[in-house]
C-alpha cells in the first residue's frame, strides 16, 4: 500500500483516500485579482480540492538578460519579458488577500514557488504544501532547501529523466517523507502520444512508499481520468474561464464545465475501482438466481449409482442444484436417491458431498 499522509489539514492523500484534485490557475488570471477570485470560486464550485497559483521573485528566477529580452509574442503583456511577467505577478499583499478569500470559500490555497524567495514567502503565509514546478525539479539546492522546511511537497517531473527523478526522490526523502511525484510532460497543449501514462506504474515500482500523481497539459479530461484508473492519487490540471484569452496556458486549460466533469468522472472511476477481491457480489444475486447454472441429470440415475461425467449436464435449473463449477467433484460419488432425467442434482442426494449450493 503506498504511503498515505496529510497533504492539507484534514485531507489525506495516497492509499484508498480520494484523489486530490488541484485546479492550477497559474497565471491564467491575466494579472487581474478580480478574475483570480472568480477562478478560485469556480474551482470550488466545480469540486476541486485546491486552487493553485504561481509565485515568483523575478530577479531570483531570471537573470537580467532574460528579463530584458524583447517579448513580441501574441501572448505578451509588455515589450520585454520583464514587463510581461510583472503584469502577471501578484504582490505579497494580493496573495494574502487571495488566500483569505480561498479560506472563506473552504478550498485549499497554495502556489508553485518558482524560486527560493517565493518559497520563503509561501512558507511565511503558511500554505499547506509546496508545489515544485517541472522547471525546478532538477534544481537540487532549491529542492533540498524546500524539503527542509518540512511542509508536504508535490513535485512535477516534466523535462526530467528517470535517472534525475531517482536523485530527486533521494534528495527530498532525506529531508521530508511527505511528498508526491507527478508524471508530467511539459508542452502546451500536450499531444496524447507524448503523455506516457505508463510512467505512472513505473514510478509506483521505483517509489513504492510515496503516492504518485499526474499533472496534465492535454486537451479534454479523458487522459486525466485514465491516470486515476492507473493509480494517480493527485491530479493537477490548468483551468481557465475562457480558452480564447491571451496566454500560452489557456489552450491546454479546462473551462468550468470541463473541470466539473473531470471531478465527477474521477469520483465515478474511484467508486468503480472498488477492491481487488473477486467474488460474487450481493448485487449479482438476482441474476444468479434467475440465470445461474447448476448440475442436472443427463439421464435417469438410479439410487446407488456411482456418478460419471457423462451422466451429468449443466443447465439453468429449478431448483438450483450443485454449482456448475463443482461438477467434477461429483464424479465417483454415489447418489442416495433416484434422480430422474433432467432433474436437478442437489447436494443432499449425493453421498459425501458436503458442499452446499451457492446462493
Short mmCIF file of C-alpha atoms in Angstrom, two decimals:
data_model
loop_
_atom_site.label_atom_id
_atom_site.label_comp_id
_atom_site.label_asym_id
_atom_site.label_seq_id
_atom_site.Cartn_x
_atom_site.Cartn_y
_atom_site.Cartn_z
CA UNK A 1 0.00 0.00 0.00
CA UNK A 2 1.52 3.36 -0.99
CA UNK A 3 2.32 5.78 1.80
CA UNK A 4 -0.52 7.99 2.95
CA UNK A 5 -0.06 11.35 4.59
CA UNK A 6 -1.89 14.58 5.35
CA UNK A 7 -1.30 16.89 2.38
CA UNK A 8 -3.60 19.60 3.72
CA UNK A 9 -5.22 19.94 7.16
CA UNK A 10 -7.70 17.08 7.47
CA UNK A 11 -7.07 15.87 3.91
CA UNK A 12 -5.12 12.66 3.43
CA UNK A 13 -3.67 11.51 0.12
CA UNK A 14 -2.47 8.11 -1.05
CA UNK A 15 -3.76 4.63 -0.34
CA UNK A 16 -7.53 4.44 -0.61
CA UNK A 17 -8.13 8.13 0.03
CA UNK A 18 -9.88 10.12 -2.74
CA UNK A 19 -7.71 11.59 -5.46
CA UNK A 20 -6.65 15.14 -4.57
CA UNK A 21 -7.61 17.47 -7.44
CA UNK A 22 -5.61 20.66 -7.97
CA UNK A 23 -7.07 23.44 -10.13
CA UNK A 24 -3.97 25.15 -11.48
CA UNK A 25 -4.95 28.78 -12.01
CA UNK A 26 -1.29 29.63 -12.51
CA UNK A 27 -1.19 32.97 -14.31
CA UNK A 28 -4.42 32.50 -16.25
CA UNK A 29 -5.87 35.33 -14.14
CA UNK A 30 -4.49 37.86 -16.66
CA UNK A 31 -2.94 39.86 -13.81
CA UNK A 32 -6.39 40.80 -12.52
CA UNK A 33 -7.14 39.94 -8.88
CA UNK A 34 -10.88 40.08 -9.53
CA UNK A 35 -10.52 37.38 -12.19
CA UNK A 36 -8.27 35.42 -9.84
CA UNK A 37 -11.03 35.39 -7.22
CA UNK A 38 -13.59 34.33 -9.82
CA UNK A 39 -11.32 31.43 -10.70
CA UNK A 40 -10.91 30.38 -7.07
CA UNK A 41 -14.69 30.31 -6.72
CA UNK A 42 -15.01 28.41 -9.98
CA UNK A 43 -12.55 25.80 -8.73
CA UNK A 44 -14.53 25.43 -5.51
CA UNK A 45 -17.89 25.25 -7.32
CA UNK A 46 -16.54 22.56 -9.66
CA UNK A 47 -15.43 20.36 -6.78
CA UNK A 48 -11.64 20.80 -6.91
CA UNK A 49 -9.75 20.36 -3.65
CA UNK A 50 -7.21 23.14 -4.15
CA UNK A 51 -6.76 26.38 -6.09
CA UNK A 52 -3.11 26.88 -7.05
CA UNK A 53 -1.16 29.86 -8.37
CA UNK A 54 2.45 30.55 -9.40
CA UNK A 55 4.61 32.85 -7.27
CA UNK A 56 7.91 34.32 -8.46
CA UNK A 57 10.53 36.76 -7.33
CA UNK A 58 11.57 37.73 -10.84
CA UNK A 59 15.16 38.77 -10.09
CA UNK A 60 15.70 35.40 -8.35
CA UNK A 61 14.05 33.37 -11.07
CA UNK A 62 15.56 35.07 -14.17
CA UNK A 63 18.86 36.72 -14.88
CA UNK A 64 18.97 40.32 -16.10
CA UNK A 65 19.44 39.39 -19.76
CA UNK A 66 16.44 37.05 -19.73
CA UNK A 67 14.22 39.76 -18.24
CA UNK A 68 15.38 42.45 -20.69
CA UNK A 69 14.85 40.41 -23.85
CA UNK A 70 12.09 41.70 -26.15
CA UNK A 71 8.86 39.74 -25.91
CA UNK A 72 6.84 40.16 -29.08
CA UNK A 73 4.57 37.14 -28.72
CA UNK A 74 0.82 37.43 -29.26
CA UNK A 75 0.58 36.43 -25.60
CA UNK A 76 2.76 39.29 -24.38
CA UNK A 77 1.62 41.75 -21.71
CA UNK A 78 4.63 44.06 -22.24
CA UNK A 79 7.51 44.99 -24.53
CA UNK A 80 10.08 42.98 -22.57
CA UNK A 81 9.79 39.66 -20.77
CA UNK A 82 10.19 41.56 -17.51
CA UNK A 83 7.20 43.78 -18.35
CA UNK A 84 5.19 40.72 -19.30
CA UNK A 85 5.95 38.78 -16.11
CA UNK A 86 5.47 41.79 -13.82
CA UNK A 87 1.99 42.32 -15.24
CA UNK A 88 1.08 38.76 -14.24
CA UNK A 89 2.73 38.78 -10.81
CA UNK A 90 0.62 39.49 -7.73
CA UNK A 91 2.13 41.27 -4.73
CA UNK A 92 2.54 39.70 -1.31
CA UNK A 93 -0.45 41.67 -0.10
CA UNK A 94 -2.57 40.41 -3.00
CA UNK A 95 -1.52 36.82 -2.27
CA UNK A 96 -2.67 37.20 1.31
CA UNK A 97 -5.97 38.58 0.02
CA UNK A 98 -6.42 35.61 -2.32
CA UNK A 99 -5.51 33.17 0.45
CA UNK A 100 -8.09 34.77 2.75
CA UNK A 101 -10.73 34.54 0.03
CA UNK A 102 -9.97 30.85 -0.57
CA UNK A 103 -10.23 30.17 3.16
CA UNK A 104 -13.64 31.85 3.25
CA UNK A 105 -14.75 29.51 0.44
CA UNK A 106 -13.28 26.44 2.19
CA UNK A 107 -10.92 25.49 -0.63
CA UNK A 108 -7.23 24.87 -0.06
CA UNK A 109 -4.85 27.51 -1.44
CA UNK A 110 -1.22 27.18 -2.48
CA UNK A 111 1.22 28.13 -5.22
CA UNK A 112 4.26 26.89 -7.04
CA UNK A 113 7.22 28.71 -5.56
CA UNK A 114 9.24 29.39 -8.70
CA UNK A 115 12.41 30.37 -6.79
CA UNK A 116 13.84 30.28 -3.27
CA UNK A 117 12.48 33.71 -2.30
CA UNK A 118 9.00 32.74 -3.44
CA UNK A 119 9.18 29.55 -1.36
CA UNK A 120 10.16 31.59 1.71
CA UNK A 121 7.14 33.82 1.22
CA UNK A 122 4.79 30.86 0.78
CA UNK A 123 6.20 29.36 3.94
CA UNK A 124 5.52 32.64 5.75
CA UNK A 125 1.85 32.65 4.76
CA UNK A 126 1.53 29.02 5.84
CA UNK A 127 0.44 27.29 2.65
CA UNK A 128 -0.48 23.65 3.31
CA UNK A 129 2.02 22.25 0.81
CA UNK A 130 4.67 23.38 -1.65
CA UNK A 131 4.24 22.66 -5.35
CA UNK A 132 7.50 22.22 -7.27
CA UNK A 133 7.17 23.10 -10.94
CA UNK A 134 8.86 20.86 -13.50
CA UNK A 135 11.43 23.55 -14.31
CA UNK A 136 12.70 23.41 -10.71
CA UNK A 137 12.69 19.65 -10.25
CA UNK A 138 16.36 19.32 -11.23
CA UNK A 139 17.33 22.40 -9.17
CA UNK A 140 18.74 20.29 -6.37
CA UNK A 141 19.78 23.09 -3.95
CA UNK A 142 16.26 24.54 -4.28
CA UNK A 143 14.72 21.10 -3.71
CA UNK A 144 16.82 20.45 -0.63
CA UNK A 145 16.05 23.85 0.88
CA UNK A 146 12.33 23.47 0.18
CA UNK A 147 12.22 19.95 1.62
CA UNK A 148 13.95 21.12 4.82
CA UNK A 149 11.03 23.43 5.59
CA UNK A 150 9.02 20.34 6.47
CA UNK A 151 5.83 21.05 4.55
CA UNK A 152 4.41 18.36 2.25
CA UNK A 153 5.53 18.67 -1.36
CA UNK A 154 4.02 17.89 -4.76
CA UNK A 155 6.74 17.57 -7.39
CA UNK A 156 6.15 17.63 -11.15
CA UNK A 157 8.56 15.73 -13.39
CA UNK A 158 8.26 17.34 -16.83
CA UNK A 159 11.50 17.55 -18.83
CA UNK A 160 13.23 15.06 -16.48
CA UNK A 161 14.64 11.55 -16.91
CA UNK A 162 14.12 8.59 -14.60
CA UNK A 163 17.76 8.94 -13.54
CA UNK A 164 17.09 12.52 -12.44
CA UNK A 165 13.88 11.53 -10.67
CA UNK A 166 15.76 8.88 -8.69
CA UNK A 167 18.07 11.64 -7.46
CA UNK A 168 15.08 13.89 -6.74
CA UNK A 169 13.49 11.16 -4.64
CA UNK A 170 16.66 10.64 -2.59
CA UNK A 171 17.22 14.36 -2.01
CA UNK A 172 13.68 15.02 -0.80
CA UNK A 173 13.32 11.75 1.13
CA UNK A 174 16.41 12.55 3.20
CA UNK A 175 14.70 15.71 4.49
CA UNK A 176 10.98 15.09 4.14
CA UNK A 177 8.92 11.89 3.86
CA UNK A 178 5.68 13.58 2.82
CA UNK A 179 5.79 14.19 -0.91
CA UNK A 180 4.13 13.18 -4.17
CA UNK A 181 5.75 12.83 -7.59
CA UNK A 182 3.61 13.68 -10.62
CA UNK A 183 4.12 12.27 -14.09
CA UNK A 184 4.15 15.28 -16.43
CA UNK A 185 5.14 16.27 -19.96
CA UNK A 186 5.96 19.96 -20.35
CA UNK A 187 4.30 21.15 -23.54
CA UNK A 188 1.08 23.13 -24.07
CA UNK A 189 -1.22 21.70 -25.31
CA UNK A 190 0.06 18.15 -24.99
CA UNK A 191 -0.36 15.58 -27.77
CA UNK A 192 -1.74 12.28 -26.39
CA UNK A 193 1.23 10.38 -27.87
CA UNK A 194 3.54 12.37 -25.58
CA UNK A 195 1.60 11.77 -22.34
CA UNK A 196 3.16 8.40 -21.42
CA UNK A 197 0.77 7.34 -18.69
CA UNK A 198 2.76 4.12 -18.35
CA UNK A 199 5.32 6.14 -16.40
CA UNK A 200 2.81 6.16 -13.51
CA UNK A 201 3.16 2.41 -12.75
CA UNK A 202 6.91 2.70 -13.33
CA UNK A 203 7.07 5.43 -10.70
CA UNK A 204 4.98 3.21 -8.41
CA UNK A 205 7.62 0.47 -8.78
CA UNK A 206 10.56 2.81 -8.24
CA UNK A 207 8.98 4.79 -5.40
CA UNK A 208 6.62 2.37 -3.60
CA UNK A 209 6.47 4.38 -0.38
CA UNK A 210 5.09 7.64 -1.80
CA UNK A 211 1.87 8.48 -3.69
CA UNK A 212 2.19 9.06 -7.43
CA UNK A 213 0.05 11.51 -9.40
CA UNK A 214 -0.35 13.19 -12.77
CA UNK A 215 -0.08 16.78 -13.99
CA UNK A 216 -1.75 17.05 -17.40
CA UNK A 217 -1.48 19.63 -20.17
CA UNK A 218 -3.60 17.79 -22.73
CA UNK A 219 -6.93 18.88 -24.11
CA UNK A 220 -10.05 17.38 -22.54
CA UNK A 221 -10.44 15.17 -19.48
CA UNK A 222 -10.19 11.56 -20.64
CA UNK A 223 -6.44 11.12 -20.19
CA UNK A 224 -6.53 12.54 -16.67
CA UNK A 225 -9.36 10.16 -15.75
CA UNK A 226 -7.29 7.28 -17.15
CA UNK A 227 -4.40 8.39 -14.93
CA UNK A 228 -6.63 7.91 -11.89
CA UNK A 229 -7.55 4.43 -13.11
CA UNK A 230 -3.81 3.70 -13.27
CA UNK A 231 -3.38 4.78 -9.67
CA UNK A 232 -2.76 8.55 -9.70
CA UNK A 233 -3.53 9.94 -6.23
CA UNK A 234 -3.13 13.62 -7.15
CA UNK A 235 -4.36 15.22 -10.38
CA UNK A 236 -3.34 18.72 -11.43
CA UNK A 237 -4.93 20.49 -14.39
CA UNK A 238 -4.69 24.08 -15.60
CA UNK A 239 -8.02 25.90 -15.55
CA UNK A 240 -9.35 28.99 -17.28
CA UNK A 241 -12.55 30.98 -17.61
CA UNK A 242 -12.04 31.31 -21.37
CA UNK A 243 -9.68 29.35 -23.62
CA UNK A 244 -9.53 32.21 -26.12
CA UNK A 245 -7.89 34.62 -23.67
CA UNK A 246 -4.32 35.82 -24.15
CA UNK A 247 -1.75 33.45 -22.66
CA UNK A 248 0.02 30.25 -23.69
CA UNK A 249 -1.63 28.12 -20.98
CA UNK A 250 -5.28 28.78 -21.84
CA UNK A 251 -5.43 26.35 -24.79
CA UNK A 252 -4.32 23.49 -22.52
CA UNK A 253 -6.66 24.51 -19.70
CA UNK A 254 -10.09 23.30 -18.66
CA UNK A 255 -13.07 25.63 -18.70
CA UNK A 256 -15.56 25.36 -15.81
CA UNK A 257 -17.82 22.76 -17.42
CA UNK A 258 -14.80 20.57 -18.20
CA UNK A 259 -13.35 20.87 -14.70
CA UNK A 260 -16.71 19.93 -13.18
CA UNK A 261 -16.95 16.92 -15.49
CA UNK A 262 -13.38 15.91 -14.64
CA UNK A 263 -14.17 15.92 -10.92
CA UNK A 264 -17.38 13.91 -11.47
CA UNK A 265 -15.58 11.41 -13.68
CA UNK A 266 -12.72 10.91 -11.24
CA UNK A 267 -15.12 10.28 -8.38
CA UNK A 268 -17.05 7.81 -10.57
CA UNK A 269 -13.87 5.95 -11.52
CA UNK A 270 -12.81 5.81 -7.87
CA UNK A 271 -16.11 4.12 -7.00
CA UNK A 272 -15.68 1.73 -9.92
CA UNK A 273 -12.14 0.72 -8.91
CA UNK A 274 -13.54 -0.99 -5.82
CA UNK A 275 -11.34 -3.69 -4.31
CA UNK A 276 -9.09 -6.32 -5.79
CA UNK A 277 -11.16 -9.15 -4.28
CA UNK A 278 -13.04 -11.17 -6.89
CA UNK A 279 -16.22 -12.72 -5.52
CA UNK A 280 -19.92 -12.95 -6.25
CA UNK A 281 -21.49 -9.72 -5.01
CA UNK A 282 -24.89 -9.23 -3.38
CA UNK A 283 -25.97 -7.13 -6.37
CA UNK A 284 -25.40 -10.18 -8.61
CA UNK A 285 -27.74 -12.47 -6.64
CA UNK A 286 -30.91 -11.70 -8.67
CA UNK A 287 -29.09 -12.51 -11.92
CA UNK A 288 -27.58 -15.64 -10.40
CA UNK A 289 -30.96 -16.79 -9.07
CA UNK A 290 -32.51 -16.31 -12.49
CA UNK A 291 -29.77 -17.45 -14.87
CA UNK A 292 -27.10 -19.17 -12.78
CA UNK A 293 -26.42 -22.71 -14.00
CA UNK A 294 -26.17 -25.86 -11.92
CA UNK A 295 -25.82 -29.62 -12.40
CA UNK A 296 -28.73 -31.74 -13.70
CA UNK A 297 -29.07 -35.41 -14.62
CA UNK A 298 -28.43 -36.01 -18.30
CA UNK A 299 -30.05 -39.46 -17.92
CA UNK A 300 -32.09 -41.21 -15.22
CA UNK A 301 -29.73 -42.07 -12.37
CA UNK A 302 -30.90 -44.90 -10.04
CA UNK A 303 -30.17 -44.84 -6.34
CA UNK A 304 -26.73 -46.27 -5.53
CA UNK A 305 -25.21 -45.28 -8.87
CA UNK A 306 -21.60 -44.07 -8.85
CA UNK A 307 -21.60 -40.87 -10.89
CA UNK A 308 -19.64 -40.44 -14.09
CA UNK A 309 -19.30 -37.23 -16.05
CA UNK A 310 -21.39 -38.50 -18.97
CA UNK A 311 -24.42 -38.79 -16.63
CA UNK A 312 -24.34 -35.06 -15.85
CA UNK A 313 -25.15 -31.81 -17.65
CA UNK A 314 -25.16 -28.12 -16.75
CA UNK A 315 -28.34 -26.07 -17.18
CA UNK A 316 -30.37 -23.26 -15.69
CA UNK A 317 -32.42 -25.42 -13.34
CA UNK A 318 -35.22 -25.24 -10.79
CA UNK A 319 -34.47 -25.92 -8.03
CA UNK A 320 -30.83 -24.95 -8.31
CA UNK A 321 -28.56 -27.97 -7.94
CA UNK A 322 -24.87 -28.40 -7.28
CA UNK A 323 -22.97 -25.35 -8.60
CA UNK A 324 -21.78 -25.77 -12.18
CA UNK A 325 -18.12 -25.23 -11.23
CA UNK A 326 -18.30 -28.22 -8.85
CA UNK A 327 -19.38 -30.78 -11.46
CA UNK A 328 -16.02 -32.57 -11.44
CA UNK A 329 -16.28 -33.05 -7.67
CA UNK A 330 -19.39 -35.22 -8.21
CA UNK A 331 -17.57 -37.79 -10.32
CA UNK A 332 -17.03 -41.01 -8.30
CA UNK A 333 -19.63 -40.18 -5.69
CA UNK A 334 -22.80 -42.24 -5.06
CA UNK A 335 -26.35 -40.95 -5.34
CA UNK A 336 -28.60 -41.73 -2.35
CA UNK A 337 -31.96 -41.45 -4.16
CA UNK A 338 -33.28 -41.95 -7.69
CA UNK A 339 -32.76 -38.86 -9.88
CA UNK A 340 -34.96 -38.53 -12.96
CA UNK A 341 -33.58 -37.36 -16.27
CA UNK A 342 -33.30 -33.52 -16.42
CA UNK A 343 -33.85 -33.17 -12.65
CA UNK A 344 -31.52 -31.07 -10.55
CA UNK A 345 -28.69 -32.89 -8.81
CA UNK A 346 -28.99 -31.28 -5.39
CA UNK A 347 -26.24 -31.73 -2.73
CA UNK A 348 -28.35 -33.80 -0.33
CA UNK A 349 -28.82 -36.53 -2.97
CA UNK A 350 -25.08 -37.17 -3.32
CA UNK A 351 -23.22 -39.13 -0.65
CA UNK A 352 -20.11 -37.45 0.81
CA UNK A 353 -20.83 -34.19 -0.98
CA UNK A 354 -20.83 -31.70 1.86
CA UNK A 355 -20.63 -28.51 -0.12
CA UNK A 356 -23.87 -26.59 -0.26
CA UNK A 357 -25.12 -24.95 -3.38
CA UNK A 358 -24.19 -21.28 -3.69
CA UNK A 359 -26.85 -18.64 -3.46
#
